[in-house]
Every structure is written in C-alpha cells, then in structure tokens.
Amino acid sequence: AGPSAAPPAEPLGWRAPVDCVRANELCAAEAACSARYRTLRQCLAGRDRNTMLANKECQAALEVLQGSPLYECRCKRGMKKELQCLQIYWSIHLGLAEGEEFYEASPYEPVVSRLSDIFRLASIFSGTDPAGASKSNQCLDAAKACNLNDNCKRLRSGYISTCSRELPAAERCSRRKCHKALRQFFDRVPGEYTYRLLFCSCRDAACAERRRQTIISFRSPLALPFILLSLGFYLFLSPSLARSRAAGARSRLADFHANCRAAPQAPGGCPGDNFQACLGSYAGLIGFDVTPNYVDASPGGTVVSPWCSCKGSGNREEECETFLRDFTANPCLRNAIQAFGNGTDGVPAVKGPSAPATALPPKLERSPALPDAANDSNATYDTSLITTCTSVQ
Amino acid sequence: GRAKRARARHKPCALQQLEVSVSELGLGYESDETVLFRYCSGTCDGALRSYDLSLRSMRSSRRIRKEKVRARPCCRPLAYDDDVSFLDTYNRYYTVNELSAKECGCV
C-alpha cells in the first residue's frame, strides 16, 4: 500500500475516520454528546423515522449528533468488537437511512489497497508467481498454499469440519455454526490465501467444481430472498434480531454495493476501479444470509449468485431481479474475479485511495420502511417466501 | 556419504516436515491436495532415565525374561497438530485428526 494506507497519526481528535467503538467512547466522555446519544437511541427504539422526527427533542438530538464523531464513524471488517461497532453505526444510521433503501452507504472504511499488493504478498509467501501456474490447477495450488500455512489450514479445516458434518436433526444450529466458521475463515485469514481459493481461474470442470466447493455451498443453501434481509423485516421479527443480524448482513451487503456496484464510466467497471475492494466485499458476504457462490462448475463462466430466487417476491419482483443482477450480471464483479485469476490488476494503477463512500444524508421526505413490512401478513414472511427461496442447484 | 548418514543418525529428536499429497498418506483417501506432514525423528541418547538403566539391569540379570520391554526412550510426538481437511477427487470433504506431530520428545 502507498503512504495513503497509513492511518493519520493524530491525537484522538474529533475527526473521521475513527471507528464507532472509539467514537462511542469519545462521546461518552462528553456530557452533552452522551446525553444526546442516549436521547436518540430512546427515540429510535421501536419507532419509525417519521414518528421519531415528529418529536422536537429527538430532532434536536439528531442535529447535534450529526456534528459529532459518531456520525462520521466507520468500522473495519474483522476488527475487534466488529458487531458492537456496527450496532453503534446503525443505531444512528439505521433509523435514518430507510430500511428499504436499495443501496446504502457502507459502514466500513474504504479499502485503499489494490490487487497488486496481494499478488506481491502471495509471491513472497509461496515463492512463486501466483498467476504463472497456468499449466496446473490453480485452485489445487491455492489449497496447497493454505494447507502449508498453519493459520489458514486451521481455520479452513474449522469451517470444513463444521459445515460438512451430517446433522439433519440439528440443521438450523449447524448452519449457524457453519456460517460463523466461514466468517472466521474469511475475516481472519489474509486475502493472499482466501482470494486464491475463492477466485482461482480454471481451465477444466474439475478445477471449477473445486472452486465451487470452496465454501461448501450445498451445506448453506437456505438463504432468504432479499426482501427478508430488509430492516423492516428484521424489526418485524424482533428488535434484537434486527440489531445483530441486520447489523451484520446489511453492513456487508451495503459494503458489497458500495464497492462492487457497476460503474460503467470506469475502464474496469468498478467504483474507483478498485478490484481489491470489490473482491473483499464479495468475500465479506460469505457466512451471512446472502452468501454468494458460483452457480455451476463451468470453467470459463464466473457467474455467481446468492442461493435464492425471486419467485414469490410479489410486487417487488423487479427490485429482487435488480438485486440478483448485481451478482449474476455485474461487469465490475466479473472483471474483478477475472483480473484476479489472470494475476493482473486489470486497469492502469490509479494513484491514491478511491474516494470514500459518502454517507447518505438523512432523507426527511421519505416514508418509513417499517409499516410496509408490517402491513403484510405474517404468513407471507413466515412460509411462502422462505420456502420459495430454495437452493438453485 | 557415510559421514553424512552418521551425522543424520545422531541428530537429536526433533520435528521434521514433508510436503506430501493426501493420497500418499496411505489412509485410503484419493486427493491431489498437498498437506504438510510433520513427524518426529532423531536419537534419544541423552534421555536415558534411571528407569531405562534399571530395566536393562533387570533384563540382564534375567529377573525379567519373557515380557517385551523397551529399555530406551524413543522419539515420539508429545502433541499432535490441528485437524486437516481436504477435498477428495470425488468432491467430498474429509477431516483427519492427529495426522501430524506438533511437538516431539523422548518418551
């Protein structure tokens, strides 16, 4: 990484980027800030945005907090207390950015490193050129590289043994454990290893099948249609579920949208043409409800999709298709995966970090999300949608 | 040649490692995946205990005759490595435990 990658060595000032756990501590140390924050949290608890903003006190609290480090704070993937950080982030942004907002700002810090950094590291670790393995099976080489590294081997075997276990009776529980083990693998093992396993390029079906099996897709197919991932649904189910599950899955999804959203004007098709950021956000989705994977074992085709369909989306089918297309027909994601397989950064190196994702300004005129979700009958969510979202295998 | 072999034989008990394919392990799995196999090798000359000396003495005085005894320490794993998982050629995952040594000692 360039000099821009180093965090600014400032004393703990009131300036971004500071992580939300730290921002929370800074706020707690100031009587005015902590009082406003407490007020806002009470305002948001169990209420939708409009109701909240109708209250003068709540509105004042929000205005004050918008000038505080809490409003600008971000989280890091795999950081200590990540969930706590995300919960703090969403405690301010959740009720403000709409639950049904299709693309949300990412709660994560922008990624400044590039794919070339990974290639450099990978060649240091393995002593070989990662892209030069064209004669052999790249995915097999990636498995070898992982097996020869103690940390990678341990966490890989951790998720494999958890996810490939046959436990039909305790299926829900084992799926949760499997997802957790997958998240640990992708959060704690450096990209030099995980990306090689996930994005290796293939010339034959055996290689492509190995690539597809990387995350043991057949063990985690019970994903939900994206409607069910929306905040409204989580709040509808239970506020505590909304807090933890929405904080995790929605954060990663927002991050994916921020970094992998097709940018037609960029030569590589990605925001800031940062392939590394896109691949990182993609890998960050693994182990959540919206876990994506390769749809088949065709060597050339790199079509990926989360394990759900748009059947049963009702009047939101179009929205659902748009959501799916960000995976299945996304030039940015496709270029990034191919660039990694070819061992190139794909585009001429762009100096300096990409522009940080801008925070969504609170939109005061939009109607709240929650009533939409709450108006639908329980049955819609409880049965039909979940059952239609079966594995696409 | 001989000198080198002799030196190798007299290396004290320590952890060694080898990169092998899963098929080569001889456990019946078919997989081209490479794993790190760590094993213990070396001599334990310096680790003779009073136990070993006494046992030898009992044996030579024929107080112990028929039983199978071992009057010298041998180089064995004291602890085993974490589990190893791999995908076989039929696209099934397997996990093997206690495959590889983690720490060696004369026991």
XYZ file of C-alpha atoms in Angstrom:
500
model
C 0.000 0.000 0.000
C 1.104 3.545 -0.609
C 1.672 6.139 2.031
C -2.034 6.857 1.958
C -2.707 3.495 3.628
C -1.136 4.603 6.897
C -3.688 5.905 9.358
C -3.197 9.571 10.153
C -1.168 9.821 13.324
C -3.347 12.357 15.013
C -4.138 12.565 18.663
C -7.604 11.220 19.285
C -9.285 14.161 17.693
C -12.863 14.597 16.700
C -12.097 13.791 13.117
C -13.014 10.971 10.805
C -12.088 8.245 10.258
C -12.437 6.971 13.781
C -14.089 3.644 14.429
C -17.502 3.693 16.057
C -16.403 1.912 19.219
C -13.838 4.649 19.765
C -16.303 7.350 18.720
C -18.721 5.972 21.256
C -16.069 6.275 23.961
C -15.292 9.824 22.923
C -18.965 10.683 23.011
C -19.462 9.037 26.387
C -16.714 11.243 27.800
C -18.664 14.364 26.895
C -21.764 15.077 28.866
C -23.580 16.877 26.053
C -22.830 14.268 23.425
C -23.665 11.266 25.584
C -26.957 12.829 26.669
C -27.961 13.441 23.042
C -26.910 9.989 22.025
C -28.957 8.437 24.811
C -31.929 10.517 23.737
C -31.590 9.496 20.115
C -31.371 5.829 20.985
C -34.527 6.112 23.004
C -36.151 7.954 20.139
C -35.256 5.219 17.687
C -36.137 2.274 19.862
C -39.168 0.604 18.422
C -40.219 3.608 16.403
C -40.052 4.503 12.773
C -38.343 7.594 11.470
C -41.297 9.833 10.919
C -42.715 9.305 14.370
C -39.314 9.967 15.785
C -38.724 13.161 13.854
C -42.101 14.492 14.857
C -40.636 14.775 18.322
C -38.703 18.053 18.762
C -36.355 16.596 21.327
C -35.421 13.726 19.052
C -34.847 16.047 16.149
C -32.565 18.258 18.230
C -30.583 15.249 19.398
C -30.091 14.134 15.819
C -28.912 17.552 14.722
C -26.318 17.715 17.477
C -25.073 14.211 16.802
C -24.618 14.932 13.124
C -21.691 17.130 14.071
C -20.112 14.536 16.359
C -17.580 11.784 15.559
C -20.370 9.264 15.991
C -21.988 10.389 12.792
C -18.819 10.057 10.726
C -17.501 6.876 12.278
C -16.852 3.667 10.327
C -15.951 0.057 11.127
C -13.265 -2.297 9.882
C -14.012 -5.786 8.653
C -12.762 -8.372 11.091
C -11.950 -5.751 13.737
C -12.248 -6.456 17.414
C -15.817 -5.790 18.565
C -16.978 -5.520 14.960
C -20.589 -6.266 15.819
C -20.588 -3.669 18.576
C -19.101 -1.166 16.136
C -21.770 -1.920 13.526
C -24.530 -1.697 16.080
C -23.338 1.756 17.074
C -23.125 2.760 13.420
C -26.639 1.581 12.657
C -28.041 2.946 15.890
C -27.555 6.334 14.279
C -27.929 5.455 10.623
C -30.435 2.638 10.791
C -33.442 4.722 11.510
C -32.309 7.475 9.200
C -31.351 5.712 6.037
C -34.527 3.977 5.061
C -34.942 0.292 5.718
C -35.958 -0.198 2.136
C -33.205 1.910 0.708
C -31.834 -0.197 -2.099
C -28.209 0.929 -1.990
C -26.921 2.098 1.333
C -23.648 3.703 2.309
C -21.144 1.176 3.627
C -20.416 1.279 7.348
C -16.915 0.042 6.557
C -13.810 2.077 5.928
C -12.911 2.350 2.257
C -10.300 -0.144 1.070
C -7.208 1.581 -0.262
C -5.002 -1.401 -1.083
C -5.025 -2.911 -4.568
C -4.875 -6.362 -6.058
C -1.227 -5.862 -6.971
C -0.447 -5.742 -3.235
C -1.985 -9.172 -2.852
C -0.043 -10.600 -5.773
C 3.162 -9.226 -4.328
C 2.445 -10.749 -0.920
C 1.324 -14.037 -2.420
C 4.559 -14.389 -4.365
C 6.577 -13.625 -1.248
C 4.717 -16.284 0.697
C 4.775 -19.006 -1.903
C 7.978 -18.130 -3.714
C 6.124 -18.495 -6.967
C 4.222 -16.273 -9.277
C 0.575 -16.879 -8.415
C -0.503 -16.220 -11.972
C 2.215 -18.336 -13.545
C 0.536 -21.585 -12.583
C -1.337 -21.754 -15.862
C -0.199 -25.294 -16.582
C -1.579 -26.715 -13.348
C -4.796 -26.449 -11.403
C -4.821 -23.018 -9.762
C -7.490 -23.993 -7.259
C -5.471 -27.016 -6.168
C -2.404 -24.814 -5.779
C -4.467 -22.467 -3.636
C -5.489 -25.359 -1.389
C -1.847 -26.367 -1.103
C -0.794 -22.835 -0.185
C -3.482 -22.813 2.504
C -2.564 -26.240 3.872
C 1.053 -25.200 4.225
C 0.107 -22.176 6.326
C -0.845 -23.077 9.883
C -3.396 -20.338 10.359
C -5.111 -20.882 7.019
C -5.096 -24.652 7.461
C -6.588 -24.452 10.940
C -9.436 -22.104 10.026
C -10.133 -23.886 6.736
C -10.435 -27.207 8.456
C -12.511 -25.426 11.092
C -15.242 -24.470 8.650
C -14.972 -27.640 6.611
C -15.455 -29.914 9.596
C -18.323 -27.758 10.887
C -20.077 -27.321 7.544
C -19.692 -30.782 6.056
C -20.987 -32.592 9.096
C -24.199 -34.513 8.510
C -26.578 -33.387 11.196
C -30.083 -33.248 9.760
C -31.779 -33.063 13.158
C -29.817 -30.071 14.345
C -29.720 -28.468 10.917
C -30.501 -24.910 11.901
C -27.927 -24.931 14.605
C -25.234 -26.449 12.461
C -25.930 -23.949 9.705
C -25.418 -21.115 12.126
C -22.163 -22.634 13.309
C -21.115 -23.262 9.736
C -21.718 -19.646 8.808
C -19.791 -18.489 11.819
C -16.834 -20.693 10.919
C -16.928 -19.396 7.346
C -16.915 -15.808 8.584
C -13.944 -16.527 10.805
C -12.066 -18.004 7.884
C -12.688 -15.060 5.583
C -12.162 -12.440 8.276
C -9.037 -13.811 9.888
C -7.068 -15.363 7.050
C -5.260 -12.886 4.785
C -6.568 -12.359 1.269
C -3.394 -13.870 -0.179
C -4.849 -17.227 0.805
C -8.620 -16.754 0.790
C -8.808 -14.955 -2.567
C -6.717 -17.642 -4.215
C -9.152 -20.296 -3.029
C -12.209 -18.293 -3.956
C -11.207 -16.659 -7.224
C -8.753 -19.114 -8.787
C -9.093 -19.336 -12.556
C -9.890 -22.676 -14.136
C -9.412 -24.480 -17.425
C -11.397 -27.599 -16.697
C -14.518 -28.695 -14.878
C -12.679 -30.498 -12.072
C -10.944 -27.268 -11.148
C -14.167 -25.286 -11.419
C -16.008 -27.790 -9.253
C -13.288 -27.479 -6.620
C -13.678 -23.691 -6.798
C -17.419 -24.012 -6.374
C -16.960 -26.314 -3.395
C -14.666 -23.854 -1.659
C -17.442 -22.611 0.582
C -19.364 -25.883 0.663
C -22.386 -24.341 -0.981
C -24.594 -27.397 -0.633
C -24.449 -27.021 3.118
C -25.640 -23.435 3.262
C -28.373 -23.026 0.686
C -31.080 -21.726 2.993
C -30.714 -18.087 2.082
C -33.651 -15.732 2.115
C -34.953 -13.503 -0.642
C -33.550 -10.067 -0.253
C -36.841 -8.636 0.937
C -36.363 -10.645 4.080
C -32.998 -9.042 4.574
C -34.505 -5.622 4.830
C -34.557 -3.833 8.106
C -38.304 -3.759 8.202
C -38.454 -7.492 8.271
C -35.878 -7.826 10.988
C -37.601 -5.269 13.156
C -40.847 -7.021 12.452
C -39.404 -10.308 13.677
C -37.669 -8.981 16.726
C -35.674 -5.878 17.560
C -32.803 -7.935 18.938
C -32.581 -9.895 15.721
C -32.651 -6.615 13.872
C -29.778 -5.359 15.919
C -27.439 -8.284 15.467
C -28.491 -9.835 12.198
C -29.231 -6.641 10.375
C -26.043 -5.108 11.644
C -24.016 -7.991 10.236
C -25.720 -8.920 6.990
C -26.848 -5.449 5.987
C -23.435 -3.974 6.679
C -21.755 -6.481 4.440
C -24.401 -6.022 1.788
C -24.052 -2.254 1.901
C -20.305 -2.718 1.597
C -20.743 -5.003 -1.410
C -22.990 -2.464 -3.063
C -20.551 0.338 -2.371
C -17.536 -1.484 -3.804
C -18.936 -3.778 -6.496
C -21.677 -1.682 -7.951
C -21.216 -1.473 -11.708
C -19.591 1.821 -12.666
C -19.938 1.992 -16.461
C -17.747 5.082 -16.801
C -14.697 3.388 -15.209
C -12.458 1.305 -17.523
C -12.618 -1.729 -15.225
C -16.293 -1.200 -14.489
C -15.806 -0.821 -10.731
C -16.122 2.159 -8.381
C -12.669 3.767 -8.399
C -11.633 0.720 -10.422
C -10.606 -0.880 -7.169
C -10.896 -4.629 -7.801
C -9.435 -5.453 -4.428
C -12.205 -3.551 -2.664
C -14.853 -5.354 -4.705
C -13.411 -8.831 -4.100
C -13.041 -8.059 -0.413
C -16.673 -7.003 -0.120
C -17.775 -10.081 -2.027
C -15.800 -12.372 0.268
C -17.252 -10.422 3.186
C -20.733 -11.679 2.327
C -19.794 -15.307 2.850
C -21.227 -16.661 6.048
C -24.269 -14.385 6.053
C -27.837 -14.955 4.860
C -26.853 -13.658 1.475
C -23.826 -15.939 0.939
C -22.987 -15.971 -2.778
C -21.307 -18.729 -4.748
C -20.596 -19.909 -8.288
C -23.793 -21.198 -9.819
C -22.153 -24.061 -11.725
C -18.839 -25.729 -12.450
C -18.180 -24.316 -15.880
C -14.501 -23.376 -16.046
C -14.850 -20.182 -18.050
C -18.108 -18.929 -16.621
C -17.763 -16.963 -13.465
C -21.425 -16.441 -12.742
C -22.084 -16.037 -9.062
C -25.327 -15.663 -7.177
C -26.706 -15.857 -3.681
C -28.682 -19.030 -3.087
C -32.143 -17.746 -3.625
C -34.572 -16.932 -6.369
C -37.032 -14.149 -6.968
C -40.040 -16.445 -7.003
C -42.579 -15.257 -4.512
C -41.285 -11.710 -4.391
C -44.734 -10.487 -5.395
C -44.864 -6.846 -6.356
C -41.206 -6.458 -5.553
C -40.021 -8.937 -8.132
C -38.423 -6.278 -10.279
C -36.490 -4.979 -7.314
C -35.441 -8.515 -6.482
C -34.206 -9.079 -10.051
C -32.158 -5.907 -9.831
C -30.700 -7.190 -6.614
C -29.768 -10.539 -8.168
C -28.287 -8.929 -11.271
C -25.714 -7.187 -9.093
C -24.316 -10.687 -8.648
C -25.175 -12.582 -11.820
C -24.597 -9.905 -14.430
C -22.274 -7.405 -12.838
C -19.351 -6.351 -15.075
C -17.419 -4.976 -12.105
C -17.557 -8.221 -10.161
C -16.856 -10.310 -13.245
C -13.856 -8.177 -14.228
C -12.506 -8.250 -10.695
C -12.709 -12.046 -10.484
C -11.113 -12.446 -13.899
C -8.384 -9.932 -13.112
C -7.505 -11.882 -10.007
C -7.388 -15.151 -11.934
C -5.127 -13.602 -14.542
C -2.866 -12.123 -11.901
C -3.366 -8.584 -13.127
C -4.859 -5.542 -11.580
C -6.721 -5.164 -14.847
C -6.539 -1.435 -15.159
C -3.709 1.068 -15.119
C -2.820 1.700 -11.497
C -4.743 4.608 -10.117
C -2.709 6.538 -7.603
C -4.130 7.295 -4.238
C -7.128 5.883 -2.454
C -10.520 5.816 -4.019
C -12.960 8.382 -2.803
C -14.575 7.244 0.421
C -18.204 6.327 0.135
C -20.231 9.304 1.140
C -22.673 8.888 3.944
C -26.279 9.090 2.995
C -27.804 12.340 4.096
C -30.919 11.772 6.095
C -33.872 11.967 3.790
C -36.623 13.737 5.524
C -39.359 13.312 2.985
C -39.353 9.571 2.505
C -41.983 7.445 4.153
C -40.794 4.904 6.683
C -39.977 1.343 5.793
C -41.434 -0.439 8.710
C -45.144 -0.005 8.081
C -44.688 -1.535 4.617
C -43.278 -4.659 6.098
C -45.721 -4.687 8.958
C -48.705 -4.311 6.670
C -48.007 -7.605 5.014
C -49.384 -10.634 6.712
C -47.218 -12.800 8.890
C -47.831 -15.707 6.594
C -46.125 -14.000 3.705
C -42.896 -13.875 5.619
C -43.193 -16.969 7.682
C -43.844 -19.501 4.985
C -44.218 -18.672 1.345
C -41.143 -16.531 0.824
C -38.826 -18.698 2.780
C -39.913 -21.867 1.090
C -39.703 -20.421 -2.401
C -36.174 -19.431 -1.763
C -34.811 -22.903 -2.145
C -31.442 -23.888 -3.434
C -30.980 -23.186 -7.107
C -28.854 -26.288 -7.501
C 28.268 -40.435 2.115
C 28.771 -42.360 5.323
C 29.832 -39.427 7.436
C 26.729 -37.539 6.434
C 24.497 -40.524 7.194
C 26.130 -40.982 10.555
C 25.613 -37.352 11.386
C 21.991 -37.580 10.339
C 21.521 -40.599 12.564
C 22.886 -38.755 15.537
C 20.664 -35.748 15.297
C 18.693 -35.342 18.472
C 14.958 -35.975 18.475
C 13.190 -33.125 16.680
C 10.259 -32.192 14.466
C 10.742 -32.716 10.728
C 8.373 -31.912 7.925
C 7.457 -33.139 4.493
C 5.040 -31.907 1.836
C 3.007 -34.899 0.690
C -0.155 -35.459 -1.286
C -3.139 -36.783 0.637
C -3.099 -39.993 -1.458
C 0.475 -40.639 -0.356
C -0.585 -40.723 3.286
C -1.883 -44.230 2.713
C -5.091 -43.662 4.650
C -7.264 -44.634 1.694
C -8.218 -41.125 0.599
C -7.837 -40.098 -3.012
C -6.908 -36.466 -3.276
C -4.259 -34.420 -5.038
C -4.248 -31.867 -2.259
C -0.892 -31.307 -0.651
C -0.610 -31.311 3.116
C 2.232 -30.708 5.488
C 3.217 -33.895 7.290
C 5.266 -33.233 10.411
C 6.955 -36.146 12.119
C 9.434 -36.829 14.894
C 12.870 -38.201 14.221
C 16.263 -38.294 15.896
C 18.082 -40.065 18.676
C 17.289 -40.101 22.368
C 20.740 -40.998 23.688
C 20.803 -38.156 26.129
C 17.442 -39.019 27.572
C 18.205 -42.315 29.309
C 16.495 -42.350 32.665
C 17.237 -44.370 35.785
C 14.224 -46.355 34.677
C 15.955 -47.458 31.468
C 19.214 -48.365 33.222
C 17.428 -50.369 35.885
C 15.271 -52.117 33.328
C 18.370 -53.156 31.409
C 19.906 -54.423 34.590
C 16.767 -56.458 35.441
C 16.813 -57.901 31.971
C 20.467 -58.884 32.034
C 20.077 -60.437 35.457
C 17.081 -62.290 33.905
C 14.687 -61.008 36.532
C 12.618 -60.012 33.523
C 12.627 -62.729 30.902
C 9.556 -63.296 28.775
C 7.918 -59.892 28.668
C 8.514 -57.469 25.884
C 10.169 -54.395 27.339
C 11.846 -51.380 25.903
C 14.830 -50.067 27.830
C 15.466 -46.945 25.814
C 13.403 -43.841 25.239
C 12.123 -43.206 21.758
C 11.385 -40.108 19.764
C 7.603 -39.667 19.528
C 5.063 -36.850 19.246
C 4.187 -35.240 22.558
C 1.335 -33.345 20.913
C -0.445 -33.533 17.609
C -1.267 -30.819 15.140
C -4.755 -29.412 14.486
C -7.167 -31.224 12.184
C -6.505 -31.264 8.469
C -9.367 -31.014 5.978
C -9.237 -31.639 2.273
C -11.438 -32.181 -0.767
C -11.009 -35.538 -2.455
C -11.196 -36.314 -6.172
C -14.916 -37.104 -5.807
C -15.590 -33.650 -4.351
C -16.195 -34.837 -0.846
C -14.631 -33.164 2.140
C -12.841 -35.122 4.833
C -11.253 -34.092 8.075
C -8.438 -36.087 9.621
C -7.249 -35.575 13.159
C -3.929 -36.348 14.802
C -2.287 -36.648 11.404
C 0.749 -34.607 12.091
C 3.081 -34.095 15.040
C 3.256 -30.743 16.743
C 5.906 -31.339 19.386
C 8.444 -34.133 19.805
C 10.142 -35.631 22.788
C 11.963 -38.677 24.084
C 9.408 -40.712 25.969
